[in-house]
Short mmCIF file of C-alpha atoms and ligand atoms in Angstrom, two decimals:
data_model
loop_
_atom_site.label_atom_id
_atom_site.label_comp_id
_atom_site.label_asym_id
_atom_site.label_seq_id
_atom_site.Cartn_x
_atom_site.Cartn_y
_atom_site.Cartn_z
CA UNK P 181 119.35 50.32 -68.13
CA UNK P 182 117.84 52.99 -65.90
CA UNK P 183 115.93 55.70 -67.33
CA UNK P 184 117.63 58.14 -69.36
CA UNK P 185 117.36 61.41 -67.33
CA UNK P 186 118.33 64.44 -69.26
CA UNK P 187 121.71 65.38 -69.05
CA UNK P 188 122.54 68.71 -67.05
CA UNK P 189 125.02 71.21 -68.76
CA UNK P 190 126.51 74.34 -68.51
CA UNK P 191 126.96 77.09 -70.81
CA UNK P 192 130.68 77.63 -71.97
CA UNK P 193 132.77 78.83 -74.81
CA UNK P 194 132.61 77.08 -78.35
CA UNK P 195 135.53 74.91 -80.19
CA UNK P 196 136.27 75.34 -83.80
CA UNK P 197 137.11 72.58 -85.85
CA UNK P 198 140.33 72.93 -87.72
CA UNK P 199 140.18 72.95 -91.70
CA UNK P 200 141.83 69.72 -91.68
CA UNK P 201 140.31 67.27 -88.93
CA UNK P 202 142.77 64.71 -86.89
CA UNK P 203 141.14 61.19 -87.00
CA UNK P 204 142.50 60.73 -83.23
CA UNK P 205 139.30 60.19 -80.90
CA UNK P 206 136.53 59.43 -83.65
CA UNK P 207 134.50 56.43 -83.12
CA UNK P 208 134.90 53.12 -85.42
CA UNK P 209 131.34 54.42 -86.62
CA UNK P 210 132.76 58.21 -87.31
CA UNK P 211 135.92 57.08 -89.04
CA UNK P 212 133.81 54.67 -91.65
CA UNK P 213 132.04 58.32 -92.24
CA UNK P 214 134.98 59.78 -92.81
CA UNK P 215 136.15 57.33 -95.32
CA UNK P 216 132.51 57.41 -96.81
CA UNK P 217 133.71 61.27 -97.54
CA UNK P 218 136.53 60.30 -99.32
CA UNK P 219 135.03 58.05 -101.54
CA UNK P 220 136.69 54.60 -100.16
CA UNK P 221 133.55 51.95 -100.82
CA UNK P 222 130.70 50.56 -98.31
CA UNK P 223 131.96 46.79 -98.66
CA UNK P 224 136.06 48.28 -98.13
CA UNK P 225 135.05 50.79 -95.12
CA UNK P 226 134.83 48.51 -91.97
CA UNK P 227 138.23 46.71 -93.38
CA UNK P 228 139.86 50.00 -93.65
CA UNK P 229 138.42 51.52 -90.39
CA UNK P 230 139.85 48.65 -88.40
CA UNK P 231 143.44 48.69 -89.91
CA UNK P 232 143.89 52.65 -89.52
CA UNK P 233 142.77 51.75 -86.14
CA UNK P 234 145.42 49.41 -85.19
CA UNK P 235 147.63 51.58 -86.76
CA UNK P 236 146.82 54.50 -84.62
CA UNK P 237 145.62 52.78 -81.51
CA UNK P 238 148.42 49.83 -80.91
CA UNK P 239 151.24 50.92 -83.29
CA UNK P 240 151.04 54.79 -82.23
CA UNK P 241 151.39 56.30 -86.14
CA UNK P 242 151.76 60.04 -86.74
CA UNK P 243 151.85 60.05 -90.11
CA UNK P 244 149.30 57.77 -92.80
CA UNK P 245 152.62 56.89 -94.34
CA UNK P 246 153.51 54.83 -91.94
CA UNK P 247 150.22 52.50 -92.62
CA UNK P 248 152.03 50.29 -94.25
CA UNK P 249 149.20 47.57 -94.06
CA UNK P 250 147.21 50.68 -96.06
CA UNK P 251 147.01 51.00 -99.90
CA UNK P 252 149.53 53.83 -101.18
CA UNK P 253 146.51 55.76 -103.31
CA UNK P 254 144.24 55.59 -99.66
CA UNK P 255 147.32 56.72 -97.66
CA UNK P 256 147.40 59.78 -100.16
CA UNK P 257 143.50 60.99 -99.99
CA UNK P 258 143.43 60.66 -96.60
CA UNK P 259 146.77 63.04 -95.78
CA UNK P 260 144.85 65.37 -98.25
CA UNK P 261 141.99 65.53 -96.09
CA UNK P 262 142.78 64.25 -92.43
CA UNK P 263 145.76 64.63 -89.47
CA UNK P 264 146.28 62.16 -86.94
CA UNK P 265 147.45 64.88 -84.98
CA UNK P 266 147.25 65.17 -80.89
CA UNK P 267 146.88 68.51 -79.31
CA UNK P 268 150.29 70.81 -79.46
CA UNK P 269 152.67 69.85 -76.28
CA UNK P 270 153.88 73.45 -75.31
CA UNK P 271 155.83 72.56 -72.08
CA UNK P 272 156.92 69.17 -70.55
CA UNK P 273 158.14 69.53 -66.51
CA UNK P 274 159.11 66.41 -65.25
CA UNK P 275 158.98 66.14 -60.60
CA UNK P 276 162.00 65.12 -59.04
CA UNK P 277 159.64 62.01 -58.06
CA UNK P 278 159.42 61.19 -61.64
CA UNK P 279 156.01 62.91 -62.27
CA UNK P 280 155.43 64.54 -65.63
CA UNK P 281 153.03 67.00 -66.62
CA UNK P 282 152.37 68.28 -70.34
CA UNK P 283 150.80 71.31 -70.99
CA UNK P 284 148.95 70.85 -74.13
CA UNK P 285 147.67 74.27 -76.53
CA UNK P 286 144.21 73.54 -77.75
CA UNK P 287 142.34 76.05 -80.37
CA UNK P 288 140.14 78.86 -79.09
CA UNK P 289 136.62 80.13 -80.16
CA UNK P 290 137.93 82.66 -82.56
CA UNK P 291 140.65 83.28 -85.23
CA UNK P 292 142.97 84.93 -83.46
CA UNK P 293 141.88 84.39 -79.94
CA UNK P 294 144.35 83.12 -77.23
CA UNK P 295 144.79 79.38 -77.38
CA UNK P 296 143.27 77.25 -74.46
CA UNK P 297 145.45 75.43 -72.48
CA UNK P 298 145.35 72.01 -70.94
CA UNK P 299 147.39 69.98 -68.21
CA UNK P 300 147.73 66.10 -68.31
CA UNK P 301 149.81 64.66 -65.64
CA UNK P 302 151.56 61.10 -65.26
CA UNK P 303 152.50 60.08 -61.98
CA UNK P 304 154.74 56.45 -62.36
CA UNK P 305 154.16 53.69 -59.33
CA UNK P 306 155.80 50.49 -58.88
CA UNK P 307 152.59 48.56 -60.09
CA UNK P 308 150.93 50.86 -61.84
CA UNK P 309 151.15 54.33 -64.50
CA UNK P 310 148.29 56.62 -64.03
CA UNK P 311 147.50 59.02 -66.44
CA UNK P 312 145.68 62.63 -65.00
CA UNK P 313 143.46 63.52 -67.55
CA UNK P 314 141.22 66.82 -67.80
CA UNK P 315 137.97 66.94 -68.96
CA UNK P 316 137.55 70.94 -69.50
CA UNK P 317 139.74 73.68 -70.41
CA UNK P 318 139.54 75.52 -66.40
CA UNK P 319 135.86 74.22 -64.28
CA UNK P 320 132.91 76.04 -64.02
CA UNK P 321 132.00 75.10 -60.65
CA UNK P 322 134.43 77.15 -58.23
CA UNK P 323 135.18 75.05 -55.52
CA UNK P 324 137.10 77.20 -52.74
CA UNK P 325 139.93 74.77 -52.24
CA UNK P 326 141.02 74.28 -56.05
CA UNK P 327 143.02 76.08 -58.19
CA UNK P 328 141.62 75.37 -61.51
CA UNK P 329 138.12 76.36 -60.28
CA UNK P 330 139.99 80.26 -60.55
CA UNK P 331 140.77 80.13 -64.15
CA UNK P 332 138.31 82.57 -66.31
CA UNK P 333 137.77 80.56 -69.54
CA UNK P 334 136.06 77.40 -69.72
CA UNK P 335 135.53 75.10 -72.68
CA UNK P 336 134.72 71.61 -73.04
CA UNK P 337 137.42 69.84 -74.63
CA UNK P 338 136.27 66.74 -77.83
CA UNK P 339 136.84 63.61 -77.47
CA UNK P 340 139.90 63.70 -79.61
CA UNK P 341 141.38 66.41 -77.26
CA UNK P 342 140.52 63.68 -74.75
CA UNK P 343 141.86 60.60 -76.42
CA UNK P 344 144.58 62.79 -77.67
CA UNK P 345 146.37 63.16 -73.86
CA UNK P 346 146.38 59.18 -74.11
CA UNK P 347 147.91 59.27 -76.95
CA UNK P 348 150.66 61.66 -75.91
CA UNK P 349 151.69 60.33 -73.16
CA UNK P 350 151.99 56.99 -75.04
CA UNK P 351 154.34 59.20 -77.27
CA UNK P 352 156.42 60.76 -75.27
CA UNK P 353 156.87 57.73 -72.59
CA UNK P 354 157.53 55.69 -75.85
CA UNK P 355 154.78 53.36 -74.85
CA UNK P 356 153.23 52.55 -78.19
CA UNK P 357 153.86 48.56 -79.67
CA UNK P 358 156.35 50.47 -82.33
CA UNK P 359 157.02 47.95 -85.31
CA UNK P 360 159.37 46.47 -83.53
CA UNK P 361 158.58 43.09 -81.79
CA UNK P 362 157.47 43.84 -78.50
CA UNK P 363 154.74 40.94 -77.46
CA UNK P 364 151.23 42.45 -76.88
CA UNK P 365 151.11 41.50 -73.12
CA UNK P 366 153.40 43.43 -71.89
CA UNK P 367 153.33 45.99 -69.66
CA UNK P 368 152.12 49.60 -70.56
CA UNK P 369 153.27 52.51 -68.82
CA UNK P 370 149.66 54.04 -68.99
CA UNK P 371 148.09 51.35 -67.31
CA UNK P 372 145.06 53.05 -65.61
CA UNK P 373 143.35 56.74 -66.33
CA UNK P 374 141.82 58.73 -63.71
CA UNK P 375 139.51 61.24 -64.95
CA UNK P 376 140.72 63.79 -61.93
CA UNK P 377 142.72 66.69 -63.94
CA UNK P 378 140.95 70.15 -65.29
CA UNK P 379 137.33 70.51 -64.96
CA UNK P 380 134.32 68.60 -63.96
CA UNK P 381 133.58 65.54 -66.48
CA UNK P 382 130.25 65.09 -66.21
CA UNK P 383 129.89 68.71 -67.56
CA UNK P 384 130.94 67.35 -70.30
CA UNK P 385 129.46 64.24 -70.66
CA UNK P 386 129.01 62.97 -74.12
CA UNK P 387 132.07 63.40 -75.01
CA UNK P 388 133.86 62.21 -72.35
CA UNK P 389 132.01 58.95 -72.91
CA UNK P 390 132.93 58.79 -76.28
CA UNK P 391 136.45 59.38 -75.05
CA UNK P 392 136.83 56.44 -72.85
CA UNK P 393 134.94 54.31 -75.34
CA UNK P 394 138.03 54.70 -78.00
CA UNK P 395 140.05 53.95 -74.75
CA UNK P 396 138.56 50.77 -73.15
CA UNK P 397 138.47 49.64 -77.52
CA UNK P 398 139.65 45.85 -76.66
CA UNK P 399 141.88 46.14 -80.29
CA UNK P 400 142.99 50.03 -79.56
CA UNK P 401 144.82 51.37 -76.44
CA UNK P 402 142.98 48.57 -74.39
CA UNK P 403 142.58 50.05 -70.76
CA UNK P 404 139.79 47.89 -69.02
CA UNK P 405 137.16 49.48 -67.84
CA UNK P 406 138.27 48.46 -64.07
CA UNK P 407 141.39 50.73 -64.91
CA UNK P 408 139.56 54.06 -65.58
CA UNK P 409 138.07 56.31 -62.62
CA UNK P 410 135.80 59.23 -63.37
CA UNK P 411 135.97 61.67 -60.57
CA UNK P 412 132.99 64.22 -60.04
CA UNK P 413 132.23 66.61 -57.77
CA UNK P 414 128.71 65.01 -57.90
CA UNK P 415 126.64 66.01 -60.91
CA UNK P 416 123.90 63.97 -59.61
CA UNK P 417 121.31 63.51 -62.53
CA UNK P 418 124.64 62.32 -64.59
CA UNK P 419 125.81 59.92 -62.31
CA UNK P 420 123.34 56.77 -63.57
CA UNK P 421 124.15 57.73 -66.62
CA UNK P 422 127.93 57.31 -66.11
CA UNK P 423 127.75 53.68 -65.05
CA UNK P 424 125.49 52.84 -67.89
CA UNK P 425 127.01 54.35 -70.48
CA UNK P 426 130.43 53.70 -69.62
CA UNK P 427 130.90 51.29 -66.86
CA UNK P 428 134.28 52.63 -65.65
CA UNK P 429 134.78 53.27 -61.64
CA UNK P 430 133.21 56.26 -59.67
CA UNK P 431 135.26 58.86 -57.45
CA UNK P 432 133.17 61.25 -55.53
CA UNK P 433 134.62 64.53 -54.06
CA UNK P 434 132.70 64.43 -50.88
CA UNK P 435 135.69 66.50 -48.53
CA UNK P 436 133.08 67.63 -45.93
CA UNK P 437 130.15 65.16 -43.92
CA UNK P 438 127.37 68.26 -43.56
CA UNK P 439 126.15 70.19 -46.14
CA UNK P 440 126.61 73.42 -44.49
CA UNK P 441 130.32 72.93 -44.57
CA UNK P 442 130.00 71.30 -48.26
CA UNK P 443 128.05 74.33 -49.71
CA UNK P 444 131.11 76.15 -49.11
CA UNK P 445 133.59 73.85 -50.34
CA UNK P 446 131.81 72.43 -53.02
CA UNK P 447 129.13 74.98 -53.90
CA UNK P 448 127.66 72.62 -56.11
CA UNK P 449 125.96 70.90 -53.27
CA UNK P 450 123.50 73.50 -52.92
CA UNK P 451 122.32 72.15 -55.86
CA UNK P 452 122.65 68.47 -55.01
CA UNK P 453 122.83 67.45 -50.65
CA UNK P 454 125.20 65.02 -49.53
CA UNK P 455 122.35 62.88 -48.74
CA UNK P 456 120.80 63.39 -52.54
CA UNK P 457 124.75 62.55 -53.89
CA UNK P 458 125.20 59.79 -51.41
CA UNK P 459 121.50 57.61 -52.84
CA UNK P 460 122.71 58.07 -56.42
CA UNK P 461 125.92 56.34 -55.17
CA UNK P 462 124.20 53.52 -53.86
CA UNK P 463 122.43 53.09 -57.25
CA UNK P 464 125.49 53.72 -59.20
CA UNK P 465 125.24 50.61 -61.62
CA UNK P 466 127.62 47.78 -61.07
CA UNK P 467 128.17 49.04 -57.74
CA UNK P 468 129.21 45.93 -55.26
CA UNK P 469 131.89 45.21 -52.99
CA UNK P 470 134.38 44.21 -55.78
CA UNK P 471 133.78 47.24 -57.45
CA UNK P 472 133.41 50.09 -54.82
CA UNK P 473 133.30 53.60 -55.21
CA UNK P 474 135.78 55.90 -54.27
CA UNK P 475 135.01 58.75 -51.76
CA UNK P 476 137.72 61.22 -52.01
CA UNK P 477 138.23 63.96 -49.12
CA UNK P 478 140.69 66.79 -48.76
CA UNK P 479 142.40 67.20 -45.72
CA UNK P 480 141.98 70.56 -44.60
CA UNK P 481 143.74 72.02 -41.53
CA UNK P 482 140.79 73.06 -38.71
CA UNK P 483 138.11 73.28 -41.79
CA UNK P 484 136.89 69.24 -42.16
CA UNK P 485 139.56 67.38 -40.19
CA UNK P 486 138.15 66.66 -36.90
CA UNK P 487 137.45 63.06 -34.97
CA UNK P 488 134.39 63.21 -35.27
CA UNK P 489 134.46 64.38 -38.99
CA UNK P 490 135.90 61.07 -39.38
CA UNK P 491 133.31 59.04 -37.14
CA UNK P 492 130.12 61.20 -39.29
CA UNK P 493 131.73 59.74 -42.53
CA UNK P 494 131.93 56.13 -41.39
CA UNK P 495 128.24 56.50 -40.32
CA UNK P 496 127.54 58.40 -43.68
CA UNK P 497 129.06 55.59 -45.59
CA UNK P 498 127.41 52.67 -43.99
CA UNK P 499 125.71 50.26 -47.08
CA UNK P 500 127.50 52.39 -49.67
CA UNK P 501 130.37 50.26 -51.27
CA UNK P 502 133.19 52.36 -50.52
CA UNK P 503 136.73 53.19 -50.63
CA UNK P 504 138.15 56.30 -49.00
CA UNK P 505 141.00 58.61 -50.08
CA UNK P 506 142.11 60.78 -47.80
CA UNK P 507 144.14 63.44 -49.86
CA UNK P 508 146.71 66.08 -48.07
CA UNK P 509 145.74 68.99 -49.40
CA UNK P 510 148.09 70.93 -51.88
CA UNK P 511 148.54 74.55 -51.92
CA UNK P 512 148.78 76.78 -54.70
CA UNK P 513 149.59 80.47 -55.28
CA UNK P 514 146.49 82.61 -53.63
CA UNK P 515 145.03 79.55 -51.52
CA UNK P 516 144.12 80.29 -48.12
CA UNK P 517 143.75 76.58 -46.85
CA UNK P 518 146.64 74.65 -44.99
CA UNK P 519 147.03 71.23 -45.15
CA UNK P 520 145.95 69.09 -41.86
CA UNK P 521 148.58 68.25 -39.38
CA UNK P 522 150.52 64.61 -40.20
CA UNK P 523 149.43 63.11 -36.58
CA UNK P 524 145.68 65.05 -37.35
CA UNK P 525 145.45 63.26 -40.83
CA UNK P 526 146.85 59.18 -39.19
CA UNK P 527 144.00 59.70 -36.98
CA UNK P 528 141.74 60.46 -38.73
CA UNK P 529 142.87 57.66 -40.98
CA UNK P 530 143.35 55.20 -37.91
CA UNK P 531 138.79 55.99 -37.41
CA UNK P 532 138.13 55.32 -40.84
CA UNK P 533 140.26 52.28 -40.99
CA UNK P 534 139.29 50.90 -37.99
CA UNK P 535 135.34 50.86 -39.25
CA UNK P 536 136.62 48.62 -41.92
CA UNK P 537 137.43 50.90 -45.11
CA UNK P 538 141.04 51.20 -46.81
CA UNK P 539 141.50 54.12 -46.32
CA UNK P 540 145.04 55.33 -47.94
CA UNK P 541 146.37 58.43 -47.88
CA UNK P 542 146.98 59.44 -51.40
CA UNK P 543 150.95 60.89 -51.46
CA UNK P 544 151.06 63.91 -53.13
CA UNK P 545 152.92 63.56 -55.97
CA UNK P 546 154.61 65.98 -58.74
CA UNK P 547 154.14 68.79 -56.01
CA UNK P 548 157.02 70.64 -57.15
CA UNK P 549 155.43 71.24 -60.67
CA UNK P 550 152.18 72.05 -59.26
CA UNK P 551 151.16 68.94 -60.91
CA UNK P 552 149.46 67.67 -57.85
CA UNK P 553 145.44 67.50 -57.10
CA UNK P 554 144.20 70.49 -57.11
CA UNK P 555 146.84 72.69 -58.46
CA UNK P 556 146.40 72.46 -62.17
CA UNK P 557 145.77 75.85 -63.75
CA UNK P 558 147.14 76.60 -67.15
CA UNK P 559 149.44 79.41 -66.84
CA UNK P 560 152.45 79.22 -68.87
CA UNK P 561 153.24 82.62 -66.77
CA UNK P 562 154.48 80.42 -63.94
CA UNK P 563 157.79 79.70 -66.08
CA UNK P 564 159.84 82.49 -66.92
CA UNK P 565 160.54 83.22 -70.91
CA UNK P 566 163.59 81.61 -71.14
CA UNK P 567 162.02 77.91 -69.89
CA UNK P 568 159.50 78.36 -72.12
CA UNK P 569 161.47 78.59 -74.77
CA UNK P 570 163.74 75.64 -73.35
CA UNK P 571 160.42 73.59 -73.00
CA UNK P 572 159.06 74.19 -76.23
CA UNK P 573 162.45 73.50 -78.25
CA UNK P 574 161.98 70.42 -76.59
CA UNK P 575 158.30 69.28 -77.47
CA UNK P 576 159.42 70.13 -80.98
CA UNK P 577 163.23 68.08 -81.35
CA UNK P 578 161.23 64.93 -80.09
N1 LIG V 56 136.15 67.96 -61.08
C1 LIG V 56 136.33 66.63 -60.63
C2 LIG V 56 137.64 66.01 -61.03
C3 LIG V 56 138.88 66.86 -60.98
S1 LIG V 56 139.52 67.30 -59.40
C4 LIG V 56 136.15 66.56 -59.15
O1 LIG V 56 136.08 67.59 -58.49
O2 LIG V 56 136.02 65.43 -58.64
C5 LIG V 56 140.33 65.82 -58.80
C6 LIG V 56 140.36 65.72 -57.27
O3 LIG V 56 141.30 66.66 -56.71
C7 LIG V 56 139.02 66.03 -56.62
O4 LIG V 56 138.73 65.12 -55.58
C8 LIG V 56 139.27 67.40 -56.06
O5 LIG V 56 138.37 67.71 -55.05
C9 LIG V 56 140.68 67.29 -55.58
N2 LIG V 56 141.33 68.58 -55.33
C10 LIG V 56 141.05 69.78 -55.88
N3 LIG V 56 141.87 70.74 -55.40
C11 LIG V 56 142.70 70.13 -54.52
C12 LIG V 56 143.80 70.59 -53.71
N4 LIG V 56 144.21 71.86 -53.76
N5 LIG V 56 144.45 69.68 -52.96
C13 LIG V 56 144.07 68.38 -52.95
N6 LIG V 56 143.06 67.90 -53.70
C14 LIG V 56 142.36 68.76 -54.47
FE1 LIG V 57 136.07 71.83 -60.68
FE2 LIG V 57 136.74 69.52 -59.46
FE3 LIG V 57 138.17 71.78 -59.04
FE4 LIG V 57 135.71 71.58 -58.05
S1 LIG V 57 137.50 70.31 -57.48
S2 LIG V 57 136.57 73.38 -59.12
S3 LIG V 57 134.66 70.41 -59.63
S4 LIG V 57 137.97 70.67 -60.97
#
């Protein structure tokens, strides 16, 4: 383990725990407490823990009734105390390229206050189902090509409003091992999580962790650790901390090669260089050719798109494990970017990959819903009344 360097933070709007808690997203360690609260016995906890865990985790429950495995009298104290409720699905769009994006309502500061709201996208592949997942409600950190860096209110989300986008996705895709006899083994639609939708996770560090703890859980939802990908805008002193702690893959938004040009795209680079970002990379633990880390950069028309953009970021790279996405970038209402020319960005592509990286150009996908990088921002305002009405009728009926 490296030294634990304290973890940076921002200040941001509180949560308030509903009167009755959902159990989705504790720990083994903080459901046993919970069951301590309700009386179940030391030598009976770990037992119980485990099969509510199953239950939840592999079988998908809503309900304690359906915990069959579970004593009637314990299925009883626990509704009168717990949920195992997700956060509220208040519209579903689904992209013509099969793309689906939920926008979740999460509860506010105050009684009374505005619900937060929350995107989580799925984006289907022949070999793989990647689940978007956000981290905040909006981002504190403003970068000038991103829409959800303009949204006012900013909140960290819990782990169980983390674990709870898993878990309704799972839902709604039907991708839970229902009672029925579906083998273990076989293949999930959620099969890898990328920690790329709202907000900047390693703002919100703990509980992400704790998050993709209950998710890489060997007996739970089971996503190796290889499968998840934390992306940051580079929170430096959290990055060590990231591969310790959790061991899943690294994403870095890098998007420009000098900091002059970075301290405008991503102002947080005044606060940590390229060069500063780029050493904690090479120390990222468990870094090595098999497990590389991901440089992500936007492809922005005239801004960071030149040849020799490309040749500074092969030179930048060199003895850094790396992969490199090159994403088109996606507009959104307001933005004053374009996207780089199609010949500008196979160029480009052509230096990078001829220095020896993979260097794929993400597709955008789920553009049509604004689903794509970049455009999440909660705004149910984008529909008009009548869809989300439609929308809603239809998170409820299912
Ligand atoms: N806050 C984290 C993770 C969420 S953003 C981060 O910044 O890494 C996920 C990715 O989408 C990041 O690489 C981000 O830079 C990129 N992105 C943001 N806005 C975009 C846009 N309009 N078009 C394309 N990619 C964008
Ligand atoms: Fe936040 Fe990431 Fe958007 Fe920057 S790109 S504003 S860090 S979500």
């Amino acid at each position: 383990m490296t030294a634990v360097a304290p973890l940076e933070k921002t200040p941001l709007e509180r949560y308030v725990a509903p009167a009755k808690p959902s159990l989705v997203g504790l720990s083994r360690v903080g459901l046993s407490e919970k069951l301590a609260l309700i009386g179940v016995s030391e030598g009976a906890r770990k037992m119980r823990a485990q099969q509510i865990w199953h239950w939840l985790y592999v079988r998908g429950a809503k309900q304690f009734d359906e915990m069959t495995s579970v004593s009637k009298e314990l299925r009883g104290a626990l509704d009168a105390h717990f949920t195992l409720e997700r956060p509220e699905v208040v519209a579903e769009q689904i992209s013509v390229d099969g793309t689906r994006k939920w926008l979740l309502q999460l509860p506010g500061e105050h009684e009374g206050e505005r619900p937060h709201q929350v995107e989580c996208v799925y984006i289907p592949e022949t070999d793989r189902g990647t689940l978007c997942v956000s981290s905040q409600v909006g981002c504190t950190l403003n970068c000038s090509f991103c829409h959800t860096g303009t949204q006012r209110l900013v909140r960290n989300l819990t782990p169980g409003e983390i674990v709870g986008q898993i878990m309704i996705a799972r839902d709604r895709l039907d991708d839970f091992i229902a009672a029925k006899d579906v083998p273990s083994d076989s293949p999930r639609l959620v099969s890898n999580i990328v920690m790329m939708g709202m907000g900047e996770p390693l703002y919100n560090f703990e509980a992400v962790r704790d998050a993709l703890h209950v998710a890489s859980d060997g007996e739970g939802i089971s996503l190796s650790r290889r499968r998840i990908t934390l992306s940051t805008s580079g929170v430096v002193p959290n990055i060590a901390r990231t591969g310790d702690e959790i061991g899943c893959m690294l994403a870095v938004s890098l998007h420009a090669v000098r900091d002059d040009l970075r301290n405008t795209l991503v102002p947080l680079n005044r606060k940590y260089p390229i060069k500063e970002l780029l050493e904690a990379c090479r120390n990222y633990p468990g870094v090595s050719n098999a497990r590389r880390i991901t440089f992500e950069y936007v492809m922005l028309k005239g801004v960071n798109d030149s040849l020799s953009d490309a040749k500074e970021l092969v030179r930048l790279l060199k003895g850094v494990p790396a992969k490199i996405n090159l994403i088109p970038f996606n507009p959104w209402p307001g933005s004053t970017y374009e996207c780089s020319d199609w010949e500008q960005i196979e160029k480009f592509s052509e230096i990078v990959f001829n220095a020896g990286y993979a260097s794929p150009v993400r597709t955008p996908r789920g553009r049509d819903i604004l689903a794509a990088c970049g455009q999440l921002k909660s705004e149910t305002e984008k529909l008009s009344a009548r869809e989300r009405l439609a929308l809603r009728a239809m998170a409820m009926t299912d």
